[in-house]
mmCIF file of C-alpha atoms and ligand atoms in Angstrom:
data_model
loop_
_atom_site.group_PDB
_atom_site.id
_atom_site.type_symbol
_atom_site.label_atom_id
_atom_site.label_comp_id
_atom_site.label_asym_id
_atom_site.label_seq_id
_atom_site.Cartn_x
_atom_site.Cartn_y
_atom_site.Cartn_z
ATOM 1 C CA UNK V 1 26.307 33.463 16.988
ATOM 2 C CA UNK V 2 29.839 34.392 15.975
ATOM 3 C CA UNK V 3 32.236 31.554 16.767
ATOM 4 C CA UNK V 4 35.154 33.735 17.757
ATOM 5 C CA UNK V 5 36.054 33.130 21.405
ATOM 6 C CA UNK V 6 33.270 30.551 21.787
ATOM 7 C CA UNK V 7 33.471 26.942 22.996
ATOM 8 C CA UNK V 8 31.996 24.370 20.616
ATOM 9 C CA UNK V 9 31.096 20.780 21.334
ATOM 10 C CA UNK V 10 30.956 18.610 18.219
ATOM 11 C CA UNK V 11 29.676 15.045 18.576
ATOM 12 C CA UNK V 12 31.074 12.743 15.908
ATOM 13 C CA UNK V 13 33.855 15.301 15.475
ATOM 14 C CA UNK V 14 36.536 12.702 14.741
ATOM 15 C CA UNK V 15 35.482 12.073 11.144
ATOM 16 C CA UNK V 16 33.794 13.558 8.077
ATOM 17 C CA UNK V 17 32.136 16.955 8.315
ATOM 18 C CA UNK V 18 32.429 16.997 12.125
ATOM 19 C CA UNK V 19 36.186 16.751 11.851
ATOM 20 C CA UNK V 20 36.287 19.536 9.251
ATOM 21 C CA UNK V 21 34.078 21.788 11.374
ATOM 22 C CA UNK V 22 36.479 21.207 14.219
ATOM 23 C CA UNK V 23 39.356 22.564 12.143
ATOM 24 C CA UNK V 24 37.346 25.419 10.665
ATOM 25 C CA UNK V 25 35.981 26.547 14.050
ATOM 26 C CA UNK V 26 39.523 26.754 15.420
ATOM 27 C CA UNK V 27 40.590 28.691 12.323
ATOM 28 C CA UNK V 28 37.702 31.099 12.952
ATOM 29 C CA UNK V 29 39.104 31.818 16.412
ATOM 30 C CA UNK V 30 36.941 29.590 18.615
ATOM 31 C CA UNK V 31 38.223 29.563 22.208
ATOM 32 C CA UNK V 32 38.099 25.762 22.211
ATOM 33 C CA UNK V 33 36.564 22.823 20.430
ATOM 34 C CA UNK V 34 35.438 19.786 22.363
ATOM 35 C CA UNK V 35 35.085 16.552 20.417
ATOM 36 C CA UNK V 36 32.934 13.668 21.593
ATOM 37 C CA UNK V 37 33.323 10.485 19.594
ATOM 38 C CA UNK V 38 33.470 6.726 20.061
ATOM 39 C CA UNK V 39 36.500 6.419 17.810
ATOM 40 C CA UNK V 40 39.542 7.110 19.985
ATOM 41 C CA UNK V 41 42.194 6.649 17.264
ATOM 42 C CA UNK V 42 40.441 9.138 14.970
ATOM 43 C CA UNK V 43 40.208 11.596 17.873
ATOM 44 C CA UNK V 44 43.936 11.180 18.506
ATOM 45 C CA UNK V 45 44.526 12.031 14.845
ATOM 46 C CA UNK V 46 42.357 15.155 15.197
ATOM 47 C CA UNK V 47 44.443 16.290 18.170
ATOM 48 C CA UNK V 48 47.666 15.622 16.328
ATOM 49 C CA UNK V 49 46.548 17.544 13.253
ATOM 50 C CA UNK V 50 44.616 20.474 14.689
ATOM 51 C CA UNK V 51 45.947 21.212 18.163
ATOM 52 C CA UNK V 52 48.386 23.750 16.692
ATOM 53 C CA UNK V 53 45.319 25.768 15.613
ATOM 54 C CA UNK V 54 43.851 26.195 19.103
ATOM 55 C CA UNK V 55 42.550 24.500 22.221
ATOM 56 C CA UNK V 56 41.118 21.039 21.664
ATOM 57 C CA UNK V 57 39.513 18.684 24.153
ATOM 58 C CA UNK V 58 38.540 15.132 23.255
ATOM 59 C CA UNK V 59 36.367 12.753 25.219
ATOM 60 C CA UNK V 60 35.568 9.197 24.247
ATOM 61 C CA UNK V 61 31.785 9.151 24.571
ATOM 62 C CA UNK V 62 29.174 6.828 23.142
ATOM 63 C CA UNK V 63 26.365 9.316 22.614
ATOM 64 C CA UNK V 64 23.742 6.579 22.870
ATOM 65 C CA UNK V 65 24.596 6.297 26.575
ATOM 66 C CA UNK V 66 22.825 8.849 28.776
ATOM 67 C CA UNK V 67 25.146 7.814 31.631
ATOM 68 C CA UNK V 68 28.313 8.512 29.630
ATOM 69 C CA UNK V 69 26.857 11.837 28.463
ATOM 70 C CA UNK V 70 26.061 12.936 32.030
ATOM 71 C CA UNK V 71 29.422 11.767 33.416
ATOM 72 C CA UNK V 72 31.407 13.507 30.688
ATOM 73 C CA UNK V 73 29.394 16.694 31.071
ATOM 74 C CA UNK V 74 30.107 16.623 34.824
ATOM 75 C CA UNK V 75 33.819 16.158 34.107
ATOM 76 C CA UNK V 76 33.739 19.124 31.707
ATOM 77 C CA UNK V 77 32.020 21.280 34.334
ATOM 78 C CA UNK V 78 34.747 20.387 36.823
ATOM 79 C CA UNK V 79 37.313 21.481 34.255
ATOM 80 C CA UNK V 80 35.372 24.739 33.699
ATOM 81 C CA UNK V 81 34.412 23.990 30.099
ATOM 82 C CA UNK V 82 31.100 25.709 29.337
ATOM 83 C CA UNK V 83 29.629 24.943 25.929
ATOM 84 C CA UNK V 84 28.352 27.866 23.824
ATOM 85 C CA UNK V 85 27.615 25.916 20.650
ATOM 86 C CA UNK V 86 26.577 22.271 20.486
ATOM 87 C CA UNK V 87 26.719 20.551 17.106
ATOM 88 C CA UNK V 88 25.022 17.152 17.109
ATOM 89 C CA UNK V 89 26.848 15.578 14.182
ATOM 90 C CA UNK V 90 27.428 11.911 15.153
ATOM 91 C CA UNK V 91 25.472 9.665 12.832
ATOM 92 C CA UNK V 92 25.411 6.195 11.347
ATOM 93 C CA UNK V 93 23.836 4.275 8.476
ATOM 94 C CA UNK V 94 23.597 0.477 8.573
ATOM 95 C CA UNK V 95 23.628 -0.948 5.051
ATOM 96 C CA UNK V 96 21.134 -0.606 2.196
ATOM 97 C CA UNK V 97 18.818 -3.528 2.919
ATOM 98 C CA UNK V 98 15.091 -3.087 2.386
ATOM 99 C CA UNK V 99 13.050 -2.847 5.565
ATOM 100 C CA UNK V 100 11.913 -6.498 5.566
ATOM 101 C CA UNK V 101 15.581 -7.489 6.001
ATOM 102 C CA UNK V 102 16.449 -5.073 8.816
ATOM 103 C CA UNK V 103 17.669 -6.564 12.081
ATOM 104 C CA UNK V 104 16.306 -5.286 15.377
ATOM 105 C CA UNK V 105 19.871 -4.498 16.415
ATOM 106 C CA UNK V 106 20.417 -2.187 13.419
ATOM 107 C CA UNK V 107 17.030 -0.515 13.890
ATOM 108 C CA UNK V 108 17.738 0.174 17.563
ATOM 109 C CA UNK V 109 21.277 1.397 16.967
ATOM 110 C CA UNK V 110 20.333 3.706 14.100
ATOM 111 C CA UNK V 111 17.480 5.267 16.061
ATOM 112 C CA UNK V 112 19.699 5.531 19.147
ATOM 113 C CA UNK V 113 22.582 7.354 17.424
ATOM 114 C CA UNK V 114 20.667 9.499 14.940
ATOM 115 C CA UNK V 115 17.423 10.293 16.737
ATOM 116 C CA UNK V 116 17.768 9.778 20.484
ATOM 117 C CA UNK V 117 21.382 10.823 21.066
ATOM 118 C CA UNK V 118 20.933 14.435 19.823
ATOM 119 C CA UNK V 119 18.054 14.741 22.327
ATOM 120 C CA UNK V 120 20.102 13.218 25.165
ATOM 121 C CA UNK V 121 23.058 15.534 24.513
ATOM 122 C CA UNK V 122 20.923 18.668 24.017
ATOM 123 C CA UNK V 123 18.959 17.891 27.196
ATOM 124 C CA UNK V 124 22.236 17.949 29.071
ATOM 125 C CA UNK V 125 23.459 21.331 27.797
ATOM 126 C CA UNK V 126 20.247 23.257 27.066
ATOM 127 C CA UNK V 127 19.270 24.192 30.659
ATOM 128 C CA UNK V 128 22.553 26.100 31.206
ATOM 129 C CA UNK V 129 22.152 27.834 27.840
ATOM 130 C CA UNK V 130 18.608 28.886 28.781
ATOM 131 C CA UNK V 131 19.842 30.131 32.153
ATOM 132 C CA UNK V 132 22.565 32.227 30.441
ATOM 133 C CA UNK V 133 20.066 33.228 27.733
ATOM 134 C CA UNK V 134 22.720 32.475 25.147
ATOM 135 C CA UNK V 135 23.785 29.445 23.137
ATOM 136 C CA UNK V 136 23.248 27.579 19.918
ATOM 137 C CA UNK V 137 22.290 23.982 19.149
ATOM 138 C CA UNK V 138 22.848 22.753 15.625
ATOM 139 C CA UNK V 139 21.442 19.360 14.649
ATOM 140 C CA UNK V 140 22.802 17.628 11.562
ATOM 141 C CA UNK V 141 19.874 15.692 10.113
ATOM 142 C CA UNK V 142 19.669 14.785 6.429
ATOM 143 C CA UNK V 143 17.844 15.482 3.188
ATOM 144 C CA UNK V 144 16.471 11.962 3.729
ATOM 145 C CA UNK V 145 14.628 13.370 6.730
ATOM 146 C CA UNK V 146 12.185 15.157 4.445
ATOM 147 C CA UNK V 147 12.374 13.180 1.200
ATOM 148 C CA UNK V 148 12.274 9.449 1.882
ATOM 149 C CA UNK V 149 14.390 7.133 -0.200
ATOM 150 C CA UNK V 150 14.127 3.382 -0.629
ATOM 151 C CA UNK V 151 16.856 1.233 0.967
ATOM 152 C CA UNK V 152 17.327 3.597 3.866
ATOM 153 C CA UNK V 153 14.013 3.342 5.697
ATOM 154 C CA UNK V 154 15.416 3.281 9.218
ATOM 155 C CA UNK V 155 17.990 5.983 8.503
ATOM 156 C CA UNK V 156 15.214 8.156 6.983
ATOM 157 C CA UNK V 157 12.998 7.495 10.007
ATOM 158 C CA UNK V 158 15.772 8.505 12.394
ATOM 159 C CA UNK V 159 16.390 11.752 10.523
ATOM 160 C CA UNK V 160 12.637 12.569 10.276
ATOM 161 C CA UNK V 161 12.564 12.174 14.051
ATOM 162 C CA UNK V 162 15.592 14.423 14.473
ATOM 163 C CA UNK V 163 14.101 17.160 12.299
ATOM 164 C CA UNK V 164 10.721 17.101 14.060
ATOM 165 C CA UNK V 165 12.319 17.284 17.486
ATOM 166 C CA UNK V 166 14.840 19.970 16.468
ATOM 167 C CA UNK V 167 12.159 22.196 14.953
ATOM 168 C CA UNK V 168 9.803 21.805 17.902
ATOM 169 C CA UNK V 169 12.590 22.733 20.334
ATOM 170 C CA UNK V 170 13.455 25.755 18.202
ATOM 171 C CA UNK V 171 9.872 26.979 18.292
ATOM 172 C CA UNK V 172 9.651 26.430 22.061
ATOM 173 C CA UNK V 173 12.720 28.608 22.568
ATOM 174 C CA UNK V 174 11.437 31.240 20.171
ATOM 175 C CA UNK V 175 8.042 31.331 21.889
ATOM 176 C CA UNK V 176 9.672 31.760 25.280
ATOM 177 C CA UNK V 177 11.689 34.694 23.855
ATOM 178 C CA UNK V 178 14.936 32.860 24.630
ATOM 179 C CA UNK V 179 18.091 33.921 22.815
ATOM 180 C CA UNK V 180 19.193 30.293 22.522
ATOM 181 C CA UNK V 181 19.104 29.403 18.823
ATOM 182 C CA UNK V 182 18.571 26.150 16.962
ATOM 183 C CA UNK V 183 19.693 25.279 13.448
ATOM 184 C CA UNK V 184 18.558 22.125 11.666
ATOM 185 C CA UNK V 185 20.727 20.945 8.775
ATOM 186 C CA UNK V 186 19.517 18.726 5.934
ATOM 187 C CA UNK V 187 22.339 17.942 3.522
ATOM 188 C CA UNK V 188 22.101 15.674 0.508
ATOM 189 C CA UNK V 189 24.831 13.001 0.076
ATOM 190 C CA UNK V 190 28.318 14.166 1.045
ATOM 191 C CA UNK V 191 31.491 12.418 -0.099
ATOM 192 C CA UNK V 192 32.837 11.584 3.359
ATOM 193 C CA UNK V 193 32.757 7.816 2.877
ATOM 194 C CA UNK V 194 29.679 7.283 5.060
ATOM 195 C CA UNK V 195 27.546 6.750 1.960
ATOM 196 C CA UNK V 196 30.278 5.257 -0.241
ATOM 197 C CA UNK V 197 28.888 3.799 -3.482
ATOM 198 C CA UNK V 198 25.746 5.956 -3.770
ATOM 199 C CA UNK V 199 25.007 7.302 -7.214
ATOM 200 C CA UNK V 200 23.265 10.565 -7.942
ATOM 201 C CA UNK V 201 21.972 11.575 -11.361
ATOM 202 C CA UNK V 202 20.306 14.949 -10.735
ATOM 203 C CA UNK V 203 21.738 16.480 -7.580
ATOM 204 C CA UNK V 204 25.507 16.688 -7.110
ATOM 205 C CA UNK V 205 27.151 14.705 -4.312
ATOM 206 C CA UNK V 206 28.386 17.408 -1.974
ATOM 207 C CA UNK V 207 31.970 18.168 -1.034
ATOM 208 C CA UNK V 208 32.570 17.786 2.738
ATOM 209 C CA UNK V 209 34.516 21.066 2.984
ATOM 210 C CA UNK V 210 31.664 23.005 1.426
ATOM 211 C CA UNK V 211 29.039 21.487 3.733
ATOM 212 C CA UNK V 212 31.169 22.025 6.851
ATOM 213 C CA UNK V 213 31.713 25.683 5.911
ATOM 214 C CA UNK V 214 27.998 26.182 5.217
ATOM 215 C CA UNK V 215 26.980 24.695 8.566
ATOM 216 C CA UNK V 216 29.293 26.991 10.521
ATOM 217 C CA UNK V 217 28.088 29.963 8.481
ATOM 218 C CA UNK V 218 24.465 28.978 9.192
ATOM 219 C CA UNK V 219 25.236 28.974 12.937
ATOM 220 C CA UNK V 220 26.954 32.350 12.692
ATOM 221 C CA UNK V 221 23.947 33.786 10.846
ATOM 222 C CA UNK V 222 21.386 32.157 13.167
ATOM 223 C CA UNK V 223 19.795 30.333 10.258
ATOM 224 C CA UNK V 224 16.855 28.163 11.305
ATOM 225 C CA UNK V 225 17.223 25.578 8.558
ATOM 226 C CA UNK V 226 19.920 24.699 6.096
ATOM 227 C CA UNK V 227 19.001 22.465 3.174
ATOM 228 C CA UNK V 228 21.730 21.880 0.642
ATOM 229 C CA UNK V 229 22.245 21.860 -2.355
ATOM 230 C CA UNK V 230 19.807 24.374 -3.824
ATOM 231 C CA UNK V 231 18.229 21.728 -6.117
ATOM 232 C CA UNK V 232 17.000 19.934 -3.007
ATOM 233 C CA UNK V 233 14.527 22.778 -2.400
ATOM 234 C CA UNK V 234 13.233 22.358 -5.964
ATOM 235 C CA UNK V 235 12.497 18.681 -5.259
ATOM 236 C CA UNK V 236 10.788 19.675 -1.996
ATOM 237 C CA UNK V 237 8.557 22.156 -3.816
ATOM 238 C CA UNK V 238 7.583 19.416 -6.303
ATOM 239 C CA UNK V 239 6.914 17.088 -3.364
ATOM 240 C CA UNK V 240 4.568 19.690 -1.864
ATOM 241 C CA UNK V 241 2.555 20.409 -5.000
ATOM 242 C CA UNK V 242 2.425 17.050 -6.816
ATOM 243 C CA UNK V 243 0.131 14.160 -5.811
ATOM 244 C CA UNK V 244 2.405 11.537 -4.205
ATOM 245 C CA UNK V 245 2.148 9.010 -7.051
ATOM 246 C CA UNK V 246 3.148 11.707 -9.552
ATOM 247 C CA UNK V 247 5.991 12.710 -7.276
ATOM 248 C CA UNK V 248 7.138 9.059 -7.250
ATOM 249 C CA UNK V 249 7.357 9.132 -11.067
ATOM 250 C CA UNK V 250 9.203 12.464 -10.977
ATOM 251 C CA UNK V 251 11.652 11.289 -8.278
ATOM 252 C CA UNK V 252 12.291 8.064 -10.218
ATOM 253 C CA UNK V 253 13.003 10.076 -13.362
ATOM 254 C CA UNK V 254 15.589 12.085 -11.428
ATOM 255 C CA UNK V 255 17.146 8.847 -10.181
ATOM 256 C CA UNK V 256 16.430 9.751 -6.539
ATOM 257 C CA UNK V 257 14.911 6.343 -5.756
ATOM 258 C CA UNK V 258 17.907 4.374 -7.055
ATOM 259 C CA UNK V 259 20.707 6.320 -5.336
ATOM 260 C CA UNK V 260 21.201 3.609 -2.668
ATOM 261 C CA UNK V 261 21.278 0.620 -5.051
ATOM 262 C CA UNK V 262 25.095 0.381 -5.153
ATOM 263 C CA UNK V 263 25.746 1.635 -1.635
ATOM 264 C CA UNK V 264 28.673 -0.049 0.071
ATOM 265 C CA UNK V 265 29.269 2.329 2.976
ATOM 266 C CA UNK V 266 32.579 2.906 4.663
ATOM 267 C CA UNK V 267 34.810 -0.144 4.934
ATOM 268 C CA UNK V 268 35.876 -0.504 8.575
HETATM 269 N N1 NAD E 301 27.746 11.644 4.475
HETATM 270 C C1 NAD E 301 26.561 11.930 3.958
HETATM 271 O O1 NAD E 301 26.260 11.681 2.778
HETATM 272 C C2 NAD E 301 25.519 12.594 4.835
HETATM 273 C C3 NAD E 301 24.389 13.149 4.221
HETATM 274 C C4 NAD E 301 23.430 13.747 5.000
HETATM 275 C C5 NAD E 301 23.595 13.819 6.379
HETATM 276 N N2 NAD E 301 24.698 13.266 6.935
HETATM 277 C C6 NAD E 301 24.811 13.314 8.401
HETATM 278 O O2 NAD E 301 25.908 14.126 8.730
HETATM 279 C C7 NAD E 301 26.517 13.661 9.935
HETATM 280 C C8 NAD E 301 28.003 13.454 9.712
HETATM 281 O O3 NAD E 301 28.180 12.560 8.626
HETATM 282 P P1 NAD E 301 29.627 12.183 8.071
HETATM 283 O O4 NAD E 301 29.440 11.806 6.648
HETATM 284 O O5 NAD E 301 30.594 13.243 8.447
HETATM 285 O O6 NAD E 301 29.872 10.848 8.917
HETATM 286 P P2 NAD E 301 31.195 10.113 9.403
HETATM 287 O O7 NAD E 301 30.872 8.662 9.422
HETATM 288 O O8 NAD E 301 32.390 10.553 8.645
HETATM 289 O O9 NAD E 301 31.322 10.631 10.912
HETATM 290 C C9 NAD E 301 30.420 10.257 11.896
HETATM 291 C C10 NAD E 301 31.139 10.248 13.242
HETATM 292 O O10 NAD E 301 30.166 9.869 14.249
HETATM 293 C C11 NAD E 301 30.843 9.027 15.173
HETATM 294 N N3 NAD E 301 29.867 8.206 15.895
HETATM 295 C C12 NAD E 301 29.092 7.211 15.392
HETATM 296 N N4 NAD E 301 28.390 6.638 16.368
HETATM 297 C C13 NAD E 301 28.718 7.286 17.525
HETATM 298 C C14 NAD E 301 28.328 7.137 18.871
HETATM 299 N N5 NAD E 301 27.456 6.192 19.269
HETATM 300 N N6 NAD E 301 28.851 7.979 19.801
HETATM 301 C C15 NAD E 301 29.744 8.929 19.442
HETATM 302 N N7 NAD E 301 30.163 9.094 18.162
HETATM 303 C C16 NAD E 301 29.658 8.295 17.227
HETATM 304 C C17 NAD E 301 31.770 8.184 14.309
HETATM 305 O O11 NAD E 301 32.788 7.572 15.066
HETATM 306 C C18 NAD E 301 32.287 9.230 13.321
HETATM 307 O O12 NAD E 301 33.455 9.845 13.820
HETATM 308 C C19 NAD E 301 25.759 12.385 10.315
HETATM 309 O O13 NAD E 301 24.789 12.696 11.289
HETATM 310 C C20 NAD E 301 25.109 11.959 9.020
HETATM 311 O O14 NAD E 301 23.935 11.214 9.236
HETATM 312 C C21 NAD E 301 25.675 12.674 6.211
#
């Protein structure tokens, strides 16, 4: 779906690749971009920086709250804002502890933001898209959703869930001959600060601008899946053909299993 003259909703659009997609969508001639985020001061900064590029709406929404999602959607309907493209981009990672040291609070929050929230938000906007027989839902998952890494078990679990759900929904729409499209995105580490401290030996850590541009291009080209960088697909092929214990040796050799060792994350 071409973004020109379309209305986009970007969750987590106040930071990182969401913020960049906000700018780029306006530059591409989107009619409006709606940002949902918990971080009000970052949203204010987005408005200050990008409102000269086009129409921007911001709503402070915690996407783990079905009530807040429904109330904000109702408010948008009253204001006549109809979403053509939904990008589920809000995401979190809670430290690099091994699973035995995970708190219930962190497990619940990670699953709520990364796995459940995209479903809650999509459930709110999908029926109208189906009725119009037009629309696009893009879910930002992660490379960790298909290749598990130590020290991010809950994050990986949340992204595996997001990918499975996103793909199943895509197939449902395809089978029903709907023109509503779904794109699932699986990027490797991106230098936004979310994964500050990670080290990567084989695959390059991605530049946020490049990923943001690729995601919007994938939506415009109705791509089903976007895995990036290219080397990620090579690792996936090896994962498919090698016995798992051999793959472990291979992944260790590439340094994949030690990427999270020096993770610090974003300092608040
Ligand atoms: N950065 C990476 O290395 C990387 C790699 C692969 C996938 N991803 C995924 O890409 C997406 C964007 O990552 P980023 O690096 O731009 O992250 P980021 O931390 O820069 O931005 C995430 C945004 O989500 C918002 N958010 C968090 N919890 C929320 C909630 N409950 N309700 C509403 N908003 C909430 C934050 O306030 C923030 O603005 C995430 O889903 C992340 O998991 C990131």
